[in-house]
Tab-separated table of C-alpha atoms in Angstrom:
chain	number	residue	atom	x	y	z
A	8	MET	CA	21.249	-11.697	-3.937
A	9	SER	CA	23.598	-11.793	-6.952
A	10	GLU	CA	21.282	-13.785	-9.243
A	11	ARG	CA	17.682	-12.831	-9.890
A	12	PRO	CA	15.635	-16.004	-9.245
A	13	GLY	CA	12.620	-14.811	-11.180
A	14	PRO	CA	10.490	-11.818	-12.088
A	15	VAL	CA	8.683	-9.484	-9.692
A	16	LEU	CA	5.097	-8.204	-9.754
A	17	VAL	CA	4.202	-4.820	-8.227
A	18	THR	CA	0.536	-3.820	-8.002
A	19	GLY	CA	-0.543	-0.184	-8.289
A	20	ALA	CA	2.527	0.686	-10.356
A	21	ASN	CA	1.744	3.989	-12.071
A	22	SER	CA	2.474	6.338	-9.157
A	23	GLY	CA	3.837	6.666	-5.633
A	24	PHE	CA	5.472	3.692	-3.966
A	25	GLY	CA	4.530	1.319	-6.776
A	26	LEU	CA	6.110	3.364	-9.574
A	27	ALA	CA	9.244	4.053	-7.538
A	28	ALA	CA	9.561	0.365	-6.647
A	29	VAL	CA	9.162	-0.828	-10.253
A	30	LEU	CA	11.882	1.544	-11.439
A	31	ARG	CA	14.214	0.527	-8.629
A	32	PHE	CA	13.681	-3.195	-9.208
A	33	ALA	CA	14.320	-2.779	-12.932
A	34	GLY	CA	17.362	-0.619	-12.260
A	35	ARG	CA	18.796	-3.500	-10.248
A	36	GLY	CA	18.190	-6.012	-13.023
A	37	TRP	CA	14.848	-7.525	-12.019
A	38	PRO	CA	12.312	-8.179	-14.803
A	39	THR	CA	9.344	-6.347	-13.337
A	40	TRP	CA	5.633	-6.417	-14.092
A	41	GLY	CA	3.470	-3.563	-12.802
A	42	THR	CA	-0.318	-3.549	-12.668
A	43	VAL	CA	-2.204	-0.431	-13.718
A	44	ARG	CA	-5.915	0.124	-14.281
A	45	SER	CA	-5.882	1.740	-17.730
A	46	LYS	CA	-3.865	2.113	-20.923
A	47	ALA	CA	-3.230	5.751	-20.023
A	48	LYS	CA	-1.646	4.688	-16.732
A	49	ALA	CA	0.329	2.004	-18.549
A	50	LYS	CA	1.820	4.778	-20.690
A	51	VAL	CA	2.813	6.674	-17.530
A	52	LEU	CA	4.735	3.609	-16.373
A	53	THR	CA	6.285	2.996	-19.799
A	54	ASP	CA	7.392	6.616	-20.148
A	55	ALA	CA	8.947	6.598	-16.673
A	56	ALA	CA	10.810	3.372	-17.477
A	57	LYS	CA	12.124	4.843	-20.745
A	58	ALA	CA	13.304	7.948	-18.929
A	59	LYS	CA	15.244	5.726	-16.488
A	60	GLY	CA	16.654	3.566	-19.284
A	61	VAL	CA	15.006	0.365	-18.009
A	62	ALA	CA	12.110	-0.011	-20.457
A	63	ASP	CA	13.322	-3.468	-21.562
A	64	LEU	CA	12.775	-4.804	-18.023
A	65	VAL	CA	9.440	-3.118	-17.222
A	66	HIS	CA	6.171	-4.727	-18.317
A	67	PRO	CA	2.947	-2.759	-17.698
A	68	LEU	CA	-0.053	-4.981	-17.047
A	69	VAL	CA	-3.536	-3.470	-17.374
A	70	LEU	CA	-5.376	-5.257	-14.581
A	71	ASP	CA	-7.637	-3.980	-11.804
A	72	VAL	CA	-6.584	-6.042	-8.791
A	73	GLY	CA	-9.855	-5.049	-7.132
A	74	ASP	CA	-11.570	-7.280	-9.719
A	75	HIS	CA	-10.656	-10.554	-8.074
A	76	ASP	CA	-12.137	-12.780	-10.772
A	77	ALA	CA	-10.148	-10.884	-13.419
A	78	VAL	CA	-6.938	-11.487	-11.464
A	79	VAL	CA	-7.600	-15.228	-11.330
A	80	ARG	CA	-8.419	-15.327	-15.059
A	81	ALA	CA	-5.298	-13.384	-16.021
A	82	TRP	CA	-2.861	-15.330	-13.856
A	83	PRO	CA	-2.190	-18.289	-16.205
A	84	THR	CA	-0.883	-15.819	-18.818
A	85	LEU	CA	1.715	-14.378	-16.407
A	86	PRO	CA	5.212	-15.632	-15.572
A	87	ALA	CA	6.131	-17.523	-12.412
A	88	PHE	CA	6.921	-14.619	-10.106
A	89	TYR	CA	9.625	-14.938	-7.486
A	90	ALA	CA	8.096	-12.012	-5.584
A	91	VAL	CA	4.840	-10.097	-5.474
A	92	VAL	CA	4.550	-6.646	-3.929
A	93	ASN	CA	0.961	-5.905	-2.914
A	94	ASN	CA	1.042	-2.125	-3.091
A	95	ALA	CA	-2.286	-1.074	-4.676
A	96	GLY	CA	-4.510	0.710	-2.182
A	97	TYR	CA	-6.468	3.838	-1.336
A	98	SER	CA	-8.649	5.332	1.394
A	99	ALA	CA	-12.445	5.561	1.231
A	100	LEU	CA	-12.237	8.857	3.066
A	101	GLY	CA	-15.134	9.872	5.249
A	102	ALA	CA	-16.638	9.605	8.695
A	103	VAL	CA	-17.806	6.062	9.367
A	104	GLU	CA	-21.473	7.057	9.067
A	105	ASP	CA	-20.804	8.897	5.788
A	106	VAL	CA	-19.212	5.969	3.940
A	107	SER	CA	-21.711	3.647	2.278
A	108	ALA	CA	-21.484	-0.118	2.545
A	109	ALA	CA	-20.596	-0.303	-1.159
A	110	GLU	CA	-17.721	2.181	-0.710
A	111	ALA	CA	-16.456	0.297	2.331
A	112	MET	CA	-16.563	-3.054	0.542
A	113	ARG	CA	-14.702	-1.604	-2.426
A	114	ASN	CA	-11.997	-0.242	-0.123
A	115	LEU	CA	-11.607	-3.563	1.684
A	116	GLY	CA	-11.654	-5.372	-1.652
A	117	VAL	CA	-8.662	-3.435	-2.976
A	118	ASN	CA	-6.662	-2.992	0.241
A	119	LEU	CA	-7.279	-6.327	1.956
A	120	VAL	CA	-8.839	-8.974	-0.271
A	121	ALA	CA	-6.788	-8.211	-3.402
A	122	PRO	CA	-3.437	-8.860	-1.654
A	123	ALA	CA	-4.797	-12.231	-0.511
A	124	VAL	CA	-5.968	-13.106	-4.038
A	125	VAL	CA	-2.686	-12.047	-5.680
A	126	SER	CA	-0.669	-13.929	-3.070
A	127	ALA	CA	-2.794	-17.057	-3.466
A	128	CYS	CA	-2.303	-16.956	-7.242
A	129	ALA	CA	1.466	-16.559	-6.872
A	130	LEU	CA	1.964	-19.269	-4.252
A	131	PRO	CA	1.838	-22.431	-6.422
A	132	ALA	CA	4.875	-21.313	-8.465
A	133	MET	CA	6.709	-20.196	-5.324
A	134	ARG	CA	5.967	-23.532	-3.680
A	135	GLU	CA	7.253	-25.417	-6.734
A	136	ARG	CA	10.450	-23.326	-6.723
A	137	GLY	CA	10.860	-23.754	-2.978
A	138	SER	CA	11.334	-20.023	-2.433
A	139	GLY	CA	9.572	-16.719	-2.873
A	140	ARG	CA	8.719	-13.412	-1.305
A	141	ILE	CA	5.386	-11.709	-0.606
A	142	VAL	CA	5.624	-8.050	0.390
A	143	MET	CA	2.552	-6.321	1.807
A	144	ILE	CA	2.528	-2.525	1.715
A	145	SER	CA	0.660	-1.548	4.844
A	146	SER	CA	1.070	1.777	6.669
A	147	ILE	CA	1.664	3.171	10.115
A	148	ALA	CA	-2.154	3.323	9.898
A	149	GLY	CA	-2.061	-0.463	10.178
A	150	ARG	CA	-0.428	-0.192	13.573
A	151	ALA	CA	-2.035	2.886	15.145
A	152	ALA	CA	-5.501	4.397	14.564
A	153	VAL	CA	-4.435	8.030	14.256
A	154	LEU	CA	-6.419	9.312	11.254
A	155	PRO	CA	-9.990	10.429	11.942
A	156	LEU	CA	-12.205	10.281	8.837
A	157	ASN	CA	-10.133	7.339	7.551
A	158	GLY	CA	-11.764	4.521	9.487
A	159	TRP	CA	-12.028	2.103	6.567
A	160	TYR	CA	-8.415	2.705	5.553
A	161	HIS	CA	-7.342	1.863	9.104
A	162	ALA	CA	-9.593	-1.205	9.116
A	163	SER	CA	-8.109	-2.450	5.851
A	164	LYS	CA	-4.509	-1.944	6.977
A	165	PHE	CA	-5.043	-3.453	10.446
A	166	GLY	CA	-6.643	-6.396	8.647
A	167	LEU	CA	-3.777	-6.632	6.156
A	168	GLU	CA	-1.263	-6.896	8.991
A	169	ALA	CA	-3.225	-9.695	10.670
A	170	LEU	CA	-3.625	-11.496	7.344
A	171	SER	CA	0.119	-11.164	6.719
A	172	ASP	CA	1.028	-12.621	10.111
A	173	VAL	CA	-1.152	-15.674	9.490
A	174	LEU	CA	0.071	-16.074	5.901
A	175	ARG	CA	3.702	-15.859	7.049
A	176	MET	CA	3.187	-18.863	9.339
A	177	GLU	CA	1.306	-20.843	6.706
A	178	VAL	CA	3.840	-20.499	3.885
A	179	ALA	CA	7.136	-20.667	5.793
A	180	GLN	CA	7.184	-24.428	5.182
A	181	PHE	CA	7.439	-23.741	1.437
A	182	GLY	CA	10.441	-21.426	1.705
A	183	VAL	CA	8.256	-18.358	1.146
A	184	LYS	CA	8.753	-15.290	3.329
A	185	VAL	CA	6.070	-12.661	4.003
A	186	VAL	CA	7.137	-9.100	4.816
A	187	VAL	CA	5.076	-6.071	5.890
A	188	VAL	CA	6.243	-2.534	5.047
A	189	GLU	CA	4.735	0.262	7.165
A	190	PRO	CA	5.411	3.727	5.700
A	191	GLY	CA	4.517	7.009	7.281
A	192	PHE	CA	3.572	10.039	5.189
A	193	PHE	CA	5.359	10.297	1.826
A	194	LYS	CA	4.668	12.287	-1.313
A	195	THR	CA	2.273	10.164	-3.364
A	196	GLU	CA	-1.077	10.778	-5.021
A	197	ILE	CA	-2.833	9.924	-1.748
A	198	GLU	CA	-2.601	13.439	-0.353
A	199	SER	CA	-4.023	15.054	-3.510
A	200	LYS	CA	-6.857	12.510	-3.556
A	201	ALA	CA	-7.470	13.166	0.151
A	202	ARG	CA	-7.795	16.899	-0.540
A	203	ALA	CA	-10.259	16.305	-3.363
A	204	ASP	CA	-12.284	13.771	-1.365
A	205	ALA	CA	-12.382	16.007	1.716
A	206	GLN	CA	-13.528	18.956	-0.381
A	207	GLU	CA	-16.292	16.866	-1.939
A	208	ARG	CA	-17.418	15.510	1.444
A	209	GLU	CA	-17.379	19.014	2.935
A	210	SER	CA	-19.652	20.306	0.191
A	211	VAL	CA	-22.429	17.852	1.080
A	212	ALA	CA	-21.807	17.281	4.794
A	213	ASP	CA	-24.145	18.484	7.489
A	214	GLY	CA	-22.799	20.439	10.425
A	215	HIS	CA	-21.521	17.389	12.297
A	216	TYR	CA	-18.372	16.833	10.210
A	217	ARG	CA	-18.078	19.840	7.876
A	218	ASN	CA	-15.349	21.485	9.940
A	219	ALA	CA	-13.415	18.227	10.151
A	220	TYR	CA	-13.482	17.761	6.386
A	221	HIS	CA	-12.268	21.327	5.906
A	222	ARG	CA	-9.450	20.760	8.387
A	223	LEU	CA	-8.470	17.514	6.650
A	224	GLU	CA	-8.398	19.247	3.273
A	225	THR	CA	-6.016	21.852	4.696
A	226	MET	CA	-3.812	19.289	6.431
A	227	ALA	CA	-3.550	17.136	3.305
A	228	GLY	CA	-2.226	20.140	1.418
A	229	VAL	CA	0.368	20.846	4.093
A	230	ILE	CA	1.476	17.207	4.241
A	231	GLY	CA	1.743	17.065	0.467
A	232	SER	CA	4.039	20.097	0.461
A	233	VAL	CA	6.501	18.769	3.049
A	234	ALA	CA	6.348	14.974	2.721
A	235	PRO	CA	9.491	13.305	1.366
A	236	PRO	CA	9.488	11.505	-2.001
A	237	PRO	CA	8.692	7.770	-2.066
A	238	ASP	CA	12.261	6.651	-2.848
A	239	LEU	CA	13.041	5.502	0.698
A	240	VAL	CA	9.992	3.249	0.682
A	241	ALA	CA	10.987	1.856	-2.732
A	242	ARG	CA	14.475	1.049	-1.410
A	243	THR	CA	12.916	-0.717	1.566
A	244	ILE	CA	10.635	-2.765	-0.693
A	245	VAL	CA	13.568	-3.910	-2.809
A	246	THR	CA	15.545	-4.751	0.326
A	247	ALA	CA	12.615	-6.838	1.579
A	248	VAL	CA	12.797	-8.903	-1.624
A	249	GLU	CA	16.567	-9.130	-1.997
A	250	SER	CA	17.532	-9.810	1.623
A	251	GLN	CA	18.144	-13.438	2.533
A	252	ARG	CA	16.812	-12.736	6.037
A	253	PRO	CA	14.273	-9.943	5.749
A	254	LEU	CA	12.594	-8.444	8.767
A	255	LYS	CA	8.970	-9.342	9.371
A	256	ARG	CA	8.139	-5.610	9.436
A	257	TYR	CA	9.867	-2.483	8.186
A	258	LEU	CA	8.806	0.892	9.606
A	259	VAL	CA	9.720	3.613	7.109
A	260	GLY	CA	9.879	7.320	7.889
A	261	ALA	CA	10.597	9.393	10.981
A	262	ASP	CA	6.888	9.966	11.602
A	263	ALA	CA	6.120	6.244	11.431
A	264	LEU	CA	8.908	5.481	13.898
A	265	ALA	CA	7.698	8.200	16.277
A	266	ILE	CA	4.056	7.087	16.159
A	267	ALA	CA	4.986	3.435	16.633
A	268	ALA	CA	7.097	4.324	19.665
A	269	ALA	CA	4.529	6.633	21.264
A	270	ASN	CA	1.366	4.643	20.548
A	271	PRO	CA	1.726	1.981	23.278
A	272	LEU	CA	2.972	4.498	25.851
A	273	LEU	CA	0.435	7.325	25.706
A	274	PRO	CA	-2.995	6.844	27.320
A	275	ARG	CA	-5.713	6.408	24.721
A	276	ALA	CA	-7.804	9.112	26.369
A	277	LEU	CA	-4.966	11.567	25.771
A	278	THR	CA	-4.350	10.618	22.151
A	279	ASP	CA	-8.093	10.654	21.424
A	280	ALA	CA	-8.359	14.201	22.768
A	281	LEU	CA	-5.301	15.387	20.823
A	282	LEU	CA	-6.434	13.802	17.558
A	283	ARG	CA	-9.984	15.100	17.934
A	284	ARG	CA	-8.658	18.620	18.404
A	285	LEU	CA	-6.253	18.272	15.485
A	286	ALA	CA	-9.105	17.053	13.270
A	287	ASP	CA	-11.521	19.742	14.540
A	288	LEU	CA	-13.990	17.153	15.756
A	289	GLY	CA	-15.381	19.215	18.606
């Protein structure tokens, strides 16, 4: 794609995949807007863009995409985006019975509903242009339920993949393509948040899940120390926008490829037993 048909929006742009994607888009000449939830996080994005020499192309946008009404109100002030990358997300970590309804709704609101709202806001301009790209950042957790104590994260990502498949069919007539990116484990802020959340849950848990939270805290630290940086995912996101014929799904990371290959082959009774033991769930 030699000419840039319009600007790009990346949600959750102050760290991890979002920050890496914004910097890569800008480095390739795309005017790029990135949503963040505070002025302090906007400064993180601005400083990173200055360090990369792309500050003139990077536009921090203080906007909580989990506030769906705020997104709708803000949209008329924004440019007509050629592409939106729905990256913002997190995990309401905890056993299903430990996560309150309010926490679960908040998690689904950010991970599942917000991408639908952002996409719906972007579609009129894409339809008028006759082209556009919507990239959904899912996870291998949207394809295989392999993370005990992350039930709502799995639910949101499974839901995001179903939503994306339906949206892809609906908007193809307008020249808009919908792409799902499914990363494995990479070095982002998720592992540090998982450690903190697991430690907090462990401190108040009864005997049923205390060992599992302790194990998760330990595993998150190990994963954080060996996981690769998010650059490969950022390259994949940019490819999904720039390619004339993008794939419907991109698996990213050796672990994601391995899990995707093994998941339909191994008996569920076997994987349940292995994952329960790994998570110290009795």
